[in-house]
mmCIF file of C-alpha atoms in Angstrom:
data_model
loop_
_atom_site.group_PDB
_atom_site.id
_atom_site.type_symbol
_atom_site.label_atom_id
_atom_site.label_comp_id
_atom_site.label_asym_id
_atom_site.label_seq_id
_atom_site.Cartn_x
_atom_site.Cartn_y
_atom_site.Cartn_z
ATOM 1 C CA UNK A 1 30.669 12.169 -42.210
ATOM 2 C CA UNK A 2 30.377 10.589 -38.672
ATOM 3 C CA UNK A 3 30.272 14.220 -37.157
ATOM 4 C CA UNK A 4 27.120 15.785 -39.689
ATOM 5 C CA UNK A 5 25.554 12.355 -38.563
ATOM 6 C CA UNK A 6 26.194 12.896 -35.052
ATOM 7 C CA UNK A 7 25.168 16.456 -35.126
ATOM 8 C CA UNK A 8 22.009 15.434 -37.373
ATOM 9 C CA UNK A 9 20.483 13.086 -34.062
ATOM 10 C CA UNK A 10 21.352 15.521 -31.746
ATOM 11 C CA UNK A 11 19.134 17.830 -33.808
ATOM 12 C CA UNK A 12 16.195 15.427 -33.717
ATOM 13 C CA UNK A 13 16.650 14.727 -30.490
ATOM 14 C CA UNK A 14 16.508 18.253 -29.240
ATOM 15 C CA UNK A 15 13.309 18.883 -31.628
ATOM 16 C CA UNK A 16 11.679 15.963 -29.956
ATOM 17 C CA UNK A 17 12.420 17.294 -26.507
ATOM 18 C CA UNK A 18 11.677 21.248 -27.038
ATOM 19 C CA UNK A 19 7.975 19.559 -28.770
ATOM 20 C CA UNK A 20 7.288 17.447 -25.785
ATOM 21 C CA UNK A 21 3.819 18.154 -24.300
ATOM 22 C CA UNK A 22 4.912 19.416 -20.447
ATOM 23 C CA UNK A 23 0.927 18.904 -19.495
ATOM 24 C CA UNK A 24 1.331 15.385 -20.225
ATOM 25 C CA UNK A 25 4.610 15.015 -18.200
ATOM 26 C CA UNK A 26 3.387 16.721 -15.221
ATOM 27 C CA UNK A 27 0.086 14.566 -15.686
ATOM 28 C CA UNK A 28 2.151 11.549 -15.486
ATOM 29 C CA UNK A 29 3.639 13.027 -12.280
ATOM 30 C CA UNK A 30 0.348 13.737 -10.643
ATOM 31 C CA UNK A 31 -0.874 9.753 -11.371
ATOM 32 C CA UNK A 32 1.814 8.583 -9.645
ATOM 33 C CA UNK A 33 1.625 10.688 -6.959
ATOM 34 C CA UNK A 34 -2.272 9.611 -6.632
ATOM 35 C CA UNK A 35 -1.386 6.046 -7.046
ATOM 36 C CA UNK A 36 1.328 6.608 -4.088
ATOM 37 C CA UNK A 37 -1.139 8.313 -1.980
ATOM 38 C CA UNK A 38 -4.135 5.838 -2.889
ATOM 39 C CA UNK A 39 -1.351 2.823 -1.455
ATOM 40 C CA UNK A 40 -1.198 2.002 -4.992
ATOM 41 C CA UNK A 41 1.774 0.136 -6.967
ATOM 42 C CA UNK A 42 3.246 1.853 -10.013
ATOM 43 C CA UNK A 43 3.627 -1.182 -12.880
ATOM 44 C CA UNK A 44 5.454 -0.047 -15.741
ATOM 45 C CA UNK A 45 5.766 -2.316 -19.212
ATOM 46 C CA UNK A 46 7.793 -2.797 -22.537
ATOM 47 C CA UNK A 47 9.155 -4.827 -25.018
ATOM 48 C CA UNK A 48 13.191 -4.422 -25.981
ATOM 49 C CA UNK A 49 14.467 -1.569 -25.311
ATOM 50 C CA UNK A 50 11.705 -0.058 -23.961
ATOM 51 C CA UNK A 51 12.030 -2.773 -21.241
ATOM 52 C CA UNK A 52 15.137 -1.999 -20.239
ATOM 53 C CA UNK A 53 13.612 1.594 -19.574
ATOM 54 C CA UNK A 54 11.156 0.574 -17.948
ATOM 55 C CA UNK A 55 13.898 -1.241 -15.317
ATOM 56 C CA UNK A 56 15.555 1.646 -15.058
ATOM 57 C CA UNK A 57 12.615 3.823 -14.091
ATOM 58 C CA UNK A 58 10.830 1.061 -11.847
ATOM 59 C CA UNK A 59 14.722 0.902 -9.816
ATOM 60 C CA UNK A 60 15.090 5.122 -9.605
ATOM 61 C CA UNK A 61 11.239 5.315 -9.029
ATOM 62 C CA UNK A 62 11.194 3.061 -5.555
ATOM 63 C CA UNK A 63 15.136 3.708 -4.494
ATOM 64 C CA UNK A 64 15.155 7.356 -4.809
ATOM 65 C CA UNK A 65 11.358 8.660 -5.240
ATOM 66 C CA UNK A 66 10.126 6.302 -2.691
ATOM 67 C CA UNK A 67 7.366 5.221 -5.047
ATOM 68 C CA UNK A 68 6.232 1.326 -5.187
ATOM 69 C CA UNK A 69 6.680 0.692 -8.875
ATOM 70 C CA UNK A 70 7.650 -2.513 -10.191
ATOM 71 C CA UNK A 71 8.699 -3.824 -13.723
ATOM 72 C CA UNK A 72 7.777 -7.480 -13.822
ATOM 73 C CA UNK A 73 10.551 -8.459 -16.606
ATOM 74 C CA UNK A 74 11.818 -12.039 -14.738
ATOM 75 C CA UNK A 75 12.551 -13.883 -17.818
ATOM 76 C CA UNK A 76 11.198 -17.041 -15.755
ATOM 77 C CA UNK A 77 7.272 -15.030 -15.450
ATOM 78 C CA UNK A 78 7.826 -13.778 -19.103
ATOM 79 C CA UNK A 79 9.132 -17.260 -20.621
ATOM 80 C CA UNK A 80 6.473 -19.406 -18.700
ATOM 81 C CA UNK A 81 3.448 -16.517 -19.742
ATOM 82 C CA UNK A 82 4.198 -16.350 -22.665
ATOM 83 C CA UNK A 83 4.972 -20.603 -23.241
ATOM 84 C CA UNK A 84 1.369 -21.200 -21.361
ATOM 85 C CA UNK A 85 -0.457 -18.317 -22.899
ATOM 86 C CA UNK A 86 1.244 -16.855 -25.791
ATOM 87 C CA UNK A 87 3.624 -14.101 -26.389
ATOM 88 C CA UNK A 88 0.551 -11.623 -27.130
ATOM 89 C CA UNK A 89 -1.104 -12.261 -23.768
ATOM 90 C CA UNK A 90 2.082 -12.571 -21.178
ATOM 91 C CA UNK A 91 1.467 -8.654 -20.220
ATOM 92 C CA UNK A 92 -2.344 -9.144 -19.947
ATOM 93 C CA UNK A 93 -1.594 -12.317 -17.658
ATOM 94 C CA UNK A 94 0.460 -10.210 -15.347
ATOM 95 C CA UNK A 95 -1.554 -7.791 -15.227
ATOM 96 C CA UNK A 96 -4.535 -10.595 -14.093
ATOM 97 C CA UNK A 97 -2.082 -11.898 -11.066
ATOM 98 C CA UNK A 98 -0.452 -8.776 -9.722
ATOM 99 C CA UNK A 99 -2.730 -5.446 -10.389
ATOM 100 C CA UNK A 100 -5.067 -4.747 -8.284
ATOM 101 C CA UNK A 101 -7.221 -1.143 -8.662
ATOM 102 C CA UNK A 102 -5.834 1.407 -7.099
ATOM 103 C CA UNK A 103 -2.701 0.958 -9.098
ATOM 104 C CA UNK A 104 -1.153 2.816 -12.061
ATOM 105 C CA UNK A 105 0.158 1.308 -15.201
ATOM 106 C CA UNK A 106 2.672 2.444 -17.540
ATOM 107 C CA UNK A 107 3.097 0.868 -21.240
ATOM 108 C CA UNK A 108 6.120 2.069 -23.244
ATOM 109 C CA UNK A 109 5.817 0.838 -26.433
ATOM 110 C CA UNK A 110 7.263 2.735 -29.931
ATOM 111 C CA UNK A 111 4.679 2.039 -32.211
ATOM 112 C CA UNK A 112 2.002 1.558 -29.889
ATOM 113 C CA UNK A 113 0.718 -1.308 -31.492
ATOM 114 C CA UNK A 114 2.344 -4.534 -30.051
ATOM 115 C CA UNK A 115 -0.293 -6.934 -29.274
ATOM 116 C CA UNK A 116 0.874 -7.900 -25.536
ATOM 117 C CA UNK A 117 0.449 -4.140 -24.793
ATOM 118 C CA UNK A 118 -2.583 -3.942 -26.505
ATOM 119 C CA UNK A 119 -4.294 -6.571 -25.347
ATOM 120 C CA UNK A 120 -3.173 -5.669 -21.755
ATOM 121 C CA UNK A 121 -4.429 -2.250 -22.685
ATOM 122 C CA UNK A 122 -7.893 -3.597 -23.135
ATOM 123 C CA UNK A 123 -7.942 -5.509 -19.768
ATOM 124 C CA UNK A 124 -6.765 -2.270 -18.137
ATOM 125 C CA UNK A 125 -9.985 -0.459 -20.029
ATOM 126 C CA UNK A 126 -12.537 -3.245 -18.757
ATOM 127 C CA UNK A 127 -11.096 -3.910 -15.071
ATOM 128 C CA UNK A 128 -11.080 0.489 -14.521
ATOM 129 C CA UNK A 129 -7.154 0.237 -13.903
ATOM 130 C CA UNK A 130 -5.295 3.738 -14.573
ATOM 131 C CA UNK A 131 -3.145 3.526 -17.581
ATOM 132 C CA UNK A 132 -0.690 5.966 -18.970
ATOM 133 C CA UNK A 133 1.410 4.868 -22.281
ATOM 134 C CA UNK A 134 4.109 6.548 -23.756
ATOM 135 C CA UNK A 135 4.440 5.925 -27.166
ATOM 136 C CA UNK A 136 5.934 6.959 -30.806
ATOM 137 C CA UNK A 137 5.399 6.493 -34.842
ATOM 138 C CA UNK A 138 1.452 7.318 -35.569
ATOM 139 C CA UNK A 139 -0.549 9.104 -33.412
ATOM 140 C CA UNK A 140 -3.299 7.397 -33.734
ATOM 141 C CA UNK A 141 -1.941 3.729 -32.712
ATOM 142 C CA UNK A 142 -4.136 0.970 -30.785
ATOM 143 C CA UNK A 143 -2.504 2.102 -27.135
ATOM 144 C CA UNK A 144 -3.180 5.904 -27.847
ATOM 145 C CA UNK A 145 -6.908 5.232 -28.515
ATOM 146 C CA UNK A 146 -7.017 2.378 -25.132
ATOM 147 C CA UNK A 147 -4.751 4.488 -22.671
ATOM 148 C CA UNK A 148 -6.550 7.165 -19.736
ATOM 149 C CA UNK A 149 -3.548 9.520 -20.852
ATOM 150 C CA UNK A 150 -0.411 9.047 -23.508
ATOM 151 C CA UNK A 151 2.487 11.367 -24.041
ATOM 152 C CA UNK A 152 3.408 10.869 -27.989
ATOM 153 C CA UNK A 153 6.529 11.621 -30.076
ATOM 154 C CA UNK A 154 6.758 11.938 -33.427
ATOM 155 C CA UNK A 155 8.927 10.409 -34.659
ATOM 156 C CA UNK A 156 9.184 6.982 -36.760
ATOM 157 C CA UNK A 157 13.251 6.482 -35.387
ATOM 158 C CA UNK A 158 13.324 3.884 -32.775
ATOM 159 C CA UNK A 159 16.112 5.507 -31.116
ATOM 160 C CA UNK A 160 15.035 8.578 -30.706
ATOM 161 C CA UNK A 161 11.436 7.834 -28.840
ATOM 162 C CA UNK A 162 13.183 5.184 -26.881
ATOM 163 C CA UNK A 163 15.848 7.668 -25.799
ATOM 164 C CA UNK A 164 13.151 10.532 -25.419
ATOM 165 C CA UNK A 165 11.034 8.220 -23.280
ATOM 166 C CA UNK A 166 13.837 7.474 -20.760
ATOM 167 C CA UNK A 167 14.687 11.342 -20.307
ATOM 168 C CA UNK A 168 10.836 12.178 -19.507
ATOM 169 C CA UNK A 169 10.443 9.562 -17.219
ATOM 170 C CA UNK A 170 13.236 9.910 -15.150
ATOM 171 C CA UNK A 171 12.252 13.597 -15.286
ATOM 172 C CA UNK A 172 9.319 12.236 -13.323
ATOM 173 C CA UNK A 173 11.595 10.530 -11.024
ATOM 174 C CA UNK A 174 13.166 13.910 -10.257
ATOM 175 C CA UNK A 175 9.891 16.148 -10.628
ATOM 176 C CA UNK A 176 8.561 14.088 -7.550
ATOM 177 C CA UNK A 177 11.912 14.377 -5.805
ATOM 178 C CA UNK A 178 12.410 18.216 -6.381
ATOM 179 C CA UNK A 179 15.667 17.975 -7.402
ATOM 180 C CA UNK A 180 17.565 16.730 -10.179
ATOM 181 C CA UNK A 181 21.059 16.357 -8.522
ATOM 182 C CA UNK A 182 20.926 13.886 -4.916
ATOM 183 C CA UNK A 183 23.548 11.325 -3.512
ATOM 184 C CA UNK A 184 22.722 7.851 -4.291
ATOM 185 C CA UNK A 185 22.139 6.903 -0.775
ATOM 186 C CA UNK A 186 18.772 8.800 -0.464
#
């Protein structure tokens, strides 16, 4: 039983990944690249899981792509954010003390609905800062509709956008590199 199950995500997974919208990734690419070139800081955002991706990607984007980006996740900024202004606005407060214009920010977020995203979403919109969010579930969720650009998966399974959202963006990391194989000392 453990082996059809096994062989069952693996399935999804590799639907999810032969459907993925290559524009969108190689959009994605080109934003950061302007951001980069424009002295900009790459910000990049989640909740769970999707924050731990997003420390992953913020580390391999600035060690080995040599692009600023930066996932604010200090559980001091988050706890005192969210304590002084609410768990639905500690993105959007970021956001208000560390963005500036010509930067680029990323939202992961699987149902594209969570109200810190949202709401930081809709700061974003007003203050003409670039926004790209990968999301999952519904294709029509609140960050879909509030984002420049989105890359969606279909799928309702946590898992699976999570996982597909970590392999497109450190694709990124190694579309701007040109190579997906380098030594860790680059």
């Amino acid at each position: 039983m453990s082996k059809l199950l096994i062989r069952k995500y693996i399935s999804e997974y590799n639907t999810l990944i032969n459907n993925l919208n290559l524009s969108k990734i190689l959009e994605l690419k080109k934003m950061i690249i302007d951001t980069k070139k424009r002295k900009g800081i790459v910000y990049v955002f989640g909740n769970g899981g999707s924050l731990s991706t997003a420390n992953h990607f913020a580390v391999d984007m600035t060690k080995n792509a040599k692009v600023k980006t930066i996932s604010l996740s200090n559980d001091n900024l988050i706890t005192c954010f969210s304590n002084d202004y609410g768990f639905d606005k500690w993105i959007k407060k970021s956001i208000e003390y560390y963005v500036k214009k010509p930067d680029l920010v990323i939202f992961l977020t699987v149902s594209g609905n969570s109200k810190n995203i949202v709401n930081a979403l809709k700061l974003c919109k007003k203050k003409k800062i670039k926004t790209f969010s990968l999301t999952g579930h519904k294709n029509d969720n609140l960050s879909n509709k509030l984002s420049n650009n989105f890359l969606w998966i279909n799928s309702m399974s946590y898992n699976a956008v999570e996982i597909i959202h970590n392999i497109i963006l450190l694709t990124v990391v190694d579309l701007i590199i040109g190579n997906n194989a380098y030594t860790s000392k680059r």
